[in-house]
Amino acid sequence: MAFLFQKFQEGVKTLAKSPTFAFARNPRQLQFEADMNRLFLYTSYNRLGKDADEADAEEIIDMASKASAAEQQKQVQENIHSQITSFCMSMDKILLPDIAEKDDESSVQSNATPRRSGLSFAVGKSAKPTDSLVVHETRPLKRAELSLKFKDAVGYMVDVKPSQIPHKEAGQGLFLCGEANVGAVIAIYPGVMYSPAYYRYIPGYPRVDAQNPYLITRYDGTVINAQPWGSGGEMREVWDGLTQPEISPKIEGAGKGSDRLWKLLSKPLESTRGGSGSEALERRNPLALAHFANHPAKGMIPNVMVCPYDFPLSEKHMRPYIPNIPFGNAEEASMRRFGSFWFKWGSLSSSGSNTPILKTLVLVATRTLSDEEVLLNYRLSNSKRRPAWYTPVDEEEDLRRWS
């Protein structure tokens, strides 16, 4: 696999310079498509598994040079969803009482995404979401116990410890314990999701990032606020995202996370309804800690990258493990177009189906990780004054991202 990964790394470098991206409508879209191209390669490589051969690797690299951005985006969604499905099945085996295993096994078999013959693109499913707030009985495991059992099942877990980044504002950092292959989902970004229609309801608006280092923005404008989630909890419970947990004072530095210094491109539309929904979520989720990842210090290289993930709400058995809830009414929060780039996905999936989705983010490994700190390129906006500790990984990427 090491030889195949070297071919993929060469493919990433070559495709990054491809004239294909020159046809993007603007710099922001160009950067989005370049990121999606890398994610296509990394996550497809991961999905090949240990049985992959050189012909498979070369076919994926060839597809990455020819497939449209939309096709690559669909495949990335399928690759990520396949991993999330596997994680949820592992969590069910750890947490669900024996009496429920038979029913949940049949549910998983009917909903899980099958492994395709290598390289087919995702089509998406159509089903109605559930509004049930029933909290199913789970085994009384502490979060630390659950994480260790998850590591035994998957091969790794993440933990929050004092960062090794050498500056005083580094505070807590995210660490991977165990080993994860390139293209693996390392963590999920938890919290409350705000569409552009609801920007005005983000705590602290309009200076939303002044006192909150746990905001992150997707390319489509969806903002996720992880501050209410904090470090999670010790049980599965109905969560509405309204509670502000105690967070260690060592976690400092506003604008600390990836893409957090974002600017509003126009005044959000007035909304007649506010407030958040509620969902029965697994607060012990061992992956819901992406907001603790630090930016690399000078001379260091990021080992993960952000990937948008649209979770289909038709997958009801998996819902407790997706640590996000939307703010406001889903129909009211349909995507508005800002400038010439914002996607108009609304509450539908990126594949164009009528399946309602949750727009969240995951961190994907860009190389094999082994017992080390997780480092994420924050790509802070160069239109604002950046912290003294911030060293750009790629100034051109930052400029395109926030153009």
PDB file of N, CA and C in Angstrom, residues 84 88 187-193 224-233 237 239-241 279-291 309 311 318-326 358-362:
ATOM      1  N   ILE A  84     -18.737   6.455   7.721  1.00  0.00           N
ATOM      2  CA  ILE A  84     -19.638   6.814   8.812  1.00  0.00           C
ATOM      3  C   ILE A  84     -20.575   5.647   9.125  1.00  0.00           C
ATOM      4  N   CYS A  88     -20.920   3.807  12.741  1.00  0.00           N
ATOM      5  CA  CYS A  88     -22.196   3.687  13.449  1.00  0.00           C
ATOM      6  C   CYS A  88     -22.504   2.236  13.790  1.00  0.00           C
ATOM      7  N   ALA A 187     -12.365  12.757  12.643  1.00  0.00           N
ATOM      8  CA  ALA A 187     -13.259  13.387  13.617  1.00  0.00           C
ATOM      9  C   ALA A 187     -14.411  14.070  12.886  1.00  0.00           C
ATOM     10  N   ILE A 188     -15.500  14.316  13.624  1.00  0.00           N
ATOM     11  CA  ILE A 188     -16.671  15.023  13.109  1.00  0.00           C
ATOM     12  C   ILE A 188     -16.782  16.357  13.830  1.00  0.00           C
ATOM     13  N   TYR A 189     -17.153  17.416  13.090  1.00  0.00           N
ATOM     14  CA  TYR A 189     -17.316  18.741  13.693  1.00  0.00           C
ATOM     15  C   TYR A 189     -18.734  18.848  14.248  1.00  0.00           C
ATOM     16  N   PRO A 190     -18.892  18.901  15.583  1.00  0.00           N
ATOM     17  CA  PRO A 190     -20.224  18.887  16.186  1.00  0.00           C
ATOM     18  C   PRO A 190     -20.821  20.280  16.334  1.00  0.00           C
ATOM     19  N   GLY A 191     -22.096  20.339  16.726  1.00  0.00           N
ATOM     20  CA  GLY A 191     -22.694  21.611  17.094  1.00  0.00           C
ATOM     21  C   GLY A 191     -23.919  22.001  16.309  1.00  0.00           C
ATOM     22  N   VAL A 192     -24.281  23.281  16.425  1.00  0.00           N
ATOM     23  CA  VAL A 192     -25.484  23.831  15.811  1.00  0.00           C
ATOM     24  C   VAL A 192     -25.140  24.424  14.453  1.00  0.00           C
ATOM     25  N   MET A 193     -25.963  24.103  13.442  1.00  0.00           N
ATOM     26  CA  MET A 193     -25.706  24.551  12.074  1.00  0.00           C
ATOM     27  C   MET A 193     -26.613  25.732  11.725  1.00  0.00           C
ATOM     28  N   ILE A 224     -21.137  26.222  11.404  1.00  0.00           N
ATOM     29  CA  ILE A 224     -21.354  25.291  12.505  1.00  0.00           C
ATOM     30  C   ILE A 224     -20.719  25.860  13.763  1.00  0.00           C
ATOM     31  N   ASN A 225     -21.498  25.962  14.822  1.00  0.00           N
ATOM     32  CA  ASN A 225     -21.037  26.469  16.106  1.00  0.00           C
ATOM     33  C   ASN A 225     -20.878  25.293  17.071  1.00  0.00           C
ATOM     34  N   ALA A 226     -19.637  24.924  17.392  1.00  0.00           N
ATOM     35  CA  ALA A 226     -19.369  23.779  18.255  1.00  0.00           C
ATOM     36  C   ALA A 226     -19.317  24.143  19.732  1.00  0.00           C
ATOM     37  N   GLN A 227     -19.394  25.434  20.048  1.00  0.00           N
ATOM     38  CA  GLN A 227     -19.274  25.848  21.438  1.00  0.00           C
ATOM     39  C   GLN A 227     -20.317  25.195  22.349  1.00  0.00           C
ATOM     40  N   PRO A 228     -21.599  25.110  21.939  1.00  0.00           N
ATOM     41  CA  PRO A 228     -22.577  24.465  22.817  1.00  0.00           C
ATOM     42  C   PRO A 228     -22.272  22.992  23.083  1.00  0.00           C
ATOM     43  N   TRP A 229     -21.612  22.321  22.143  1.00  0.00           N
ATOM     44  CA  TRP A 229     -21.315  20.897  22.312  1.00  0.00           C
ATOM     45  C   TRP A 229     -20.229  20.681  23.350  1.00  0.00           C
ATOM     46  N   GLY A 230     -19.259  21.585  23.404  1.00  0.00           N
ATOM     47  CA  GLY A 230     -18.159  21.433  24.350  1.00  0.00           C
ATOM     48  C   GLY A 230     -17.398  20.144  24.113  1.00  0.00           C
ATOM     49  N   SER A 231     -17.233  19.352  25.160  1.00  0.00           N
ATOM     50  CA  SER A 231     -16.535  18.068  25.053  1.00  0.00           C
ATOM     51  C   SER A 231     -17.500  16.902  24.976  1.00  0.00           C
ATOM     52  N   GLY A 232     -18.790  17.191  24.789  1.00  0.00           N
ATOM     53  CA  GLY A 232     -19.774  16.120  24.731  1.00  0.00           C
ATOM     54  C   GLY A 232     -20.391  15.864  26.091  1.00  0.00           C
ATOM     55  N   GLY A 233     -20.798  14.633  26.326  1.00  0.00           N
ATOM     56  CA  GLY A 233     -21.435  14.290  27.594  1.00  0.00           C
ATOM     57  C   GLY A 233     -21.170  12.856  27.978  1.00  0.00           C
ATOM     58  N   GLU A 237     -28.797  11.480  24.940  1.00  0.00           N
ATOM     59  CA  GLU A 237     -29.843  12.341  25.464  1.00  0.00           C
ATOM     60  C   GLU A 237     -30.430  13.225  24.376  1.00  0.00           C
ATOM     61  N   TRP A 239     -30.858  16.579  22.799  1.00  0.00           N
ATOM     62  CA  TRP A 239     -29.984  17.753  22.825  1.00  0.00           C
ATOM     63  C   TRP A 239     -30.546  18.824  21.911  1.00  0.00           C
ATOM     64  N   ASP A 240     -30.665  20.049  22.443  1.00  0.00           N
ATOM     65  CA  ASP A 240     -31.220  21.142  21.643  1.00  0.00           C
ATOM     66  C   ASP A 240     -30.198  22.209  21.289  1.00  0.00           C
ATOM     67  N   GLY A 241     -28.954  22.050  21.755  1.00  0.00           N
ATOM     68  CA  GLY A 241     -27.906  22.995  21.402  1.00  0.00           C
ATOM     69  C   GLY A 241     -27.974  24.327  22.116  1.00  0.00           C
ATOM     70  N   GLU A 279     -32.798  16.747  19.090  1.00  0.00           N
ATOM     71  CA  GLU A 279     -32.595  15.393  18.602  1.00  0.00           C
ATOM     72  C   GLU A 279     -32.024  14.538  19.721  1.00  0.00           C
ATOM     73  N   ALA A 280     -32.299  13.243  19.656  1.00  0.00           N
ATOM     74  CA  ALA A 280     -31.692  12.294  20.593  1.00  0.00           C
ATOM     75  C   ALA A 280     -30.315  11.935  20.048  1.00  0.00           C
ATOM     76  N   LEU A 281     -29.263  12.495  20.653  1.00  0.00           N
ATOM     77  CA  LEU A 281     -27.895  12.323  20.157  1.00  0.00           C
ATOM     78  C   LEU A 281     -27.023  11.592  21.173  1.00  0.00           C
ATOM     79  N   GLU A 282     -26.039  10.867  20.649  1.00  0.00           N
ATOM     80  CA  GLU A 282     -25.072  10.183  21.500  1.00  0.00           C
ATOM     81  C   GLU A 282     -23.984  11.169  21.903  1.00  0.00           C
ATOM     82  N   ARG A 283     -24.120  11.709  23.117  1.00  0.00           N
ATOM     83  CA  ARG A 283     -23.187  12.747  23.572  1.00  0.00           C
ATOM     84  C   ARG A 283     -21.812  12.167  23.902  1.00  0.00           C
ATOM     85  N   ARG A 284     -21.705  10.856  23.994  1.00  0.00           N
ATOM     86  CA  ARG A 284     -20.395  10.218  24.237  1.00  0.00           C
ATOM     87  C   ARG A 284     -19.636   9.964  22.932  1.00  0.00           C
ATOM     88  N   ASN A 285     -20.179  10.400  21.823  1.00  0.00           N
ATOM     89  CA  ASN A 285     -19.593  10.152  20.503  1.00  0.00           C
ATOM     90  C   ASN A 285     -18.080  10.378  20.519  1.00  0.00           C
ATOM     91  N   PRO A 286     -17.281   9.328  20.293  1.00  0.00           N
ATOM     92  CA  PRO A 286     -15.817   9.460  20.390  1.00  0.00           C
ATOM     93  C   PRO A 286     -15.175  10.231  19.245  1.00  0.00           C
ATOM     94  N   LEU A 287     -15.938  10.535  18.192  1.00  0.00           N
ATOM     95  CA  LEU A 287     -15.381  11.279  17.063  1.00  0.00           C
ATOM     96  C   LEU A 287     -15.785  12.751  17.054  1.00  0.00           C
ATOM     97  N   ALA A 288     -16.694  13.152  17.943  1.00  0.00           N
ATOM     98  CA  ALA A 288     -17.253  14.509  17.893  1.00  0.00           C
ATOM     99  C   ALA A 288     -16.374  15.528  18.605  1.00  0.00           C
ATOM    100  N   LEU A 289     -15.100  15.601  18.181  1.00  0.00           N
ATOM    101  CA  LEU A 289     -14.133  16.488  18.833  1.00  0.00           C
ATOM    102  C   LEU A 289     -13.290  17.270  17.831  1.00  0.00           C
ATOM    103  N   ALA A 290     -13.737  17.375  16.587  1.00  0.00           N
ATOM    104  CA  ALA A 290     -12.929  18.023  15.552  1.00  0.00           C
ATOM    105  C   ALA A 290     -12.605  19.470  15.881  1.00  0.00           C
ATOM    106  N   HIS A 291     -13.436  20.135  16.686  1.00  0.00           N
ATOM    107  CA  HIS A 291     -13.235  21.561  16.985  1.00  0.00           C
ATOM    108  C   HIS A 291     -12.037  21.821  17.885  1.00  0.00           C
ATOM    109  N   TYR A 309     -19.687  17.031   4.585  1.00  0.00           N
ATOM    110  CA  TYR A 309     -20.409  15.756   4.578  1.00  0.00           C
ATOM    111  C   TYR A 309     -21.890  16.030   4.765  1.00  0.00           C
ATOM    112  N   PHE A 311     -25.176  14.417   5.605  1.00  0.00           N
ATOM    113  CA  PHE A 311     -25.747  13.195   6.163  1.00  0.00           C
ATOM    114  C   PHE A 311     -27.219  13.075   5.781  1.00  0.00           C
ATOM    115  N   MET A 318     -28.715   5.755  12.194  1.00  0.00           N
ATOM    116  CA  MET A 318     -27.413   6.390  12.368  1.00  0.00           C
ATOM    117  C   MET A 318     -27.509   7.784  12.988  1.00  0.00           C
ATOM    118  N   ARG A 319     -28.720   8.334  13.014  1.00  0.00           N
ATOM    119  CA  ARG A 319     -28.897   9.734  13.423  1.00  0.00           C
ATOM    120  C   ARG A 319     -28.285  10.067  14.784  1.00  0.00           C
ATOM    121  N   PRO A 320     -28.371   9.205  15.818  1.00  0.00           N
ATOM    122  CA  PRO A 320     -27.800   9.579  17.123  1.00  0.00           C
ATOM    123  C   PRO A 320     -26.293   9.839  17.100  1.00  0.00           C
ATOM    124  N   TYR A 321     -25.611   9.324  16.061  1.00  0.00           N
ATOM    125  CA  TYR A 321     -24.155   9.466  16.003  1.00  0.00           C
ATOM    126  C   TYR A 321     -23.695  10.648  15.157  1.00  0.00           C
ATOM    127  N   ILE A 322     -24.629  11.425  14.637  1.00  0.00           N
ATOM    128  CA  ILE A 322     -24.283  12.637  13.895  1.00  0.00           C
ATOM    129  C   ILE A 322     -24.511  13.814  14.840  1.00  0.00           C
ATOM    130  N   PRO A 323     -23.450  14.413  15.378  1.00  0.00           N
ATOM    131  CA  PRO A 323     -23.557  15.361  16.499  1.00  0.00           C
ATOM    132  C   PRO A 323     -23.918  16.786  16.090  1.00  0.00           C
ATOM    133  N   ASN A 324     -24.963  16.923  15.284  1.00  0.00           N
ATOM    134  CA  ASN A 324     -25.356  18.244  14.784  1.00  0.00           C
ATOM    135  C   ASN A 324     -26.863  18.395  14.770  1.00  0.00           C
ATOM    136  N   ILE A 325     -27.327  19.625  14.972  1.00  0.00           N
ATOM    137  CA  ILE A 325     -28.740  19.955  14.784  1.00  0.00           C
ATOM    138  C   ILE A 325     -28.813  21.279  14.024  1.00  0.00           C
ATOM    139  N   PRO A 326     -29.833  21.445  13.187  1.00  0.00           N
ATOM    140  CA  PRO A 326     -29.984  22.710  12.450  1.00  0.00           C
ATOM    141  C   PRO A 326     -30.680  23.757  13.300  1.00  0.00           C
ATOM    142  N   LEU A 358     -28.342  16.756   6.679  1.00  0.00           N
ATOM    143  CA  LEU A 358     -27.674  17.630   7.637  1.00  0.00           C
ATOM    144  C   LEU A 358     -26.329  17.992   7.043  1.00  0.00           C
ATOM    145  N   LYS A 359     -26.046  19.278   6.946  1.00  0.00           N
ATOM    146  CA  LYS A 359     -24.777  19.725   6.354  1.00  0.00           C
ATOM    147  C   LYS A 359     -23.729  19.868   7.444  1.00  0.00           C
ATOM    148  N   THR A 360     -22.873  18.892   7.547  1.00  0.00           N
ATOM    149  CA  THR A 360     -21.844  18.942   8.566  1.00  0.00           C
ATOM    150  C   THR A 360     -20.459  18.842   7.927  1.00  0.00           C
ATOM    151  N   LEU A 361     -19.433  18.662   8.758  1.00  0.00           N
ATOM    152  CA  LEU A 361     -18.047  18.583   8.299  1.00  0.00           C
ATOM    153  C   LEU A 361     -17.320  17.469   9.037  1.00  0.00           C
ATOM    154  N   VAL A 362     -16.373  16.857   8.364  1.00  0.00           N
ATOM    155  CA  VAL A 362     -15.499  15.872   8.995  1.00  0.00           C
ATOM    156  C   VAL A 362     -14.047  16.224   8.669  1.00  0.00           C
TER     157      VAL A 362
END
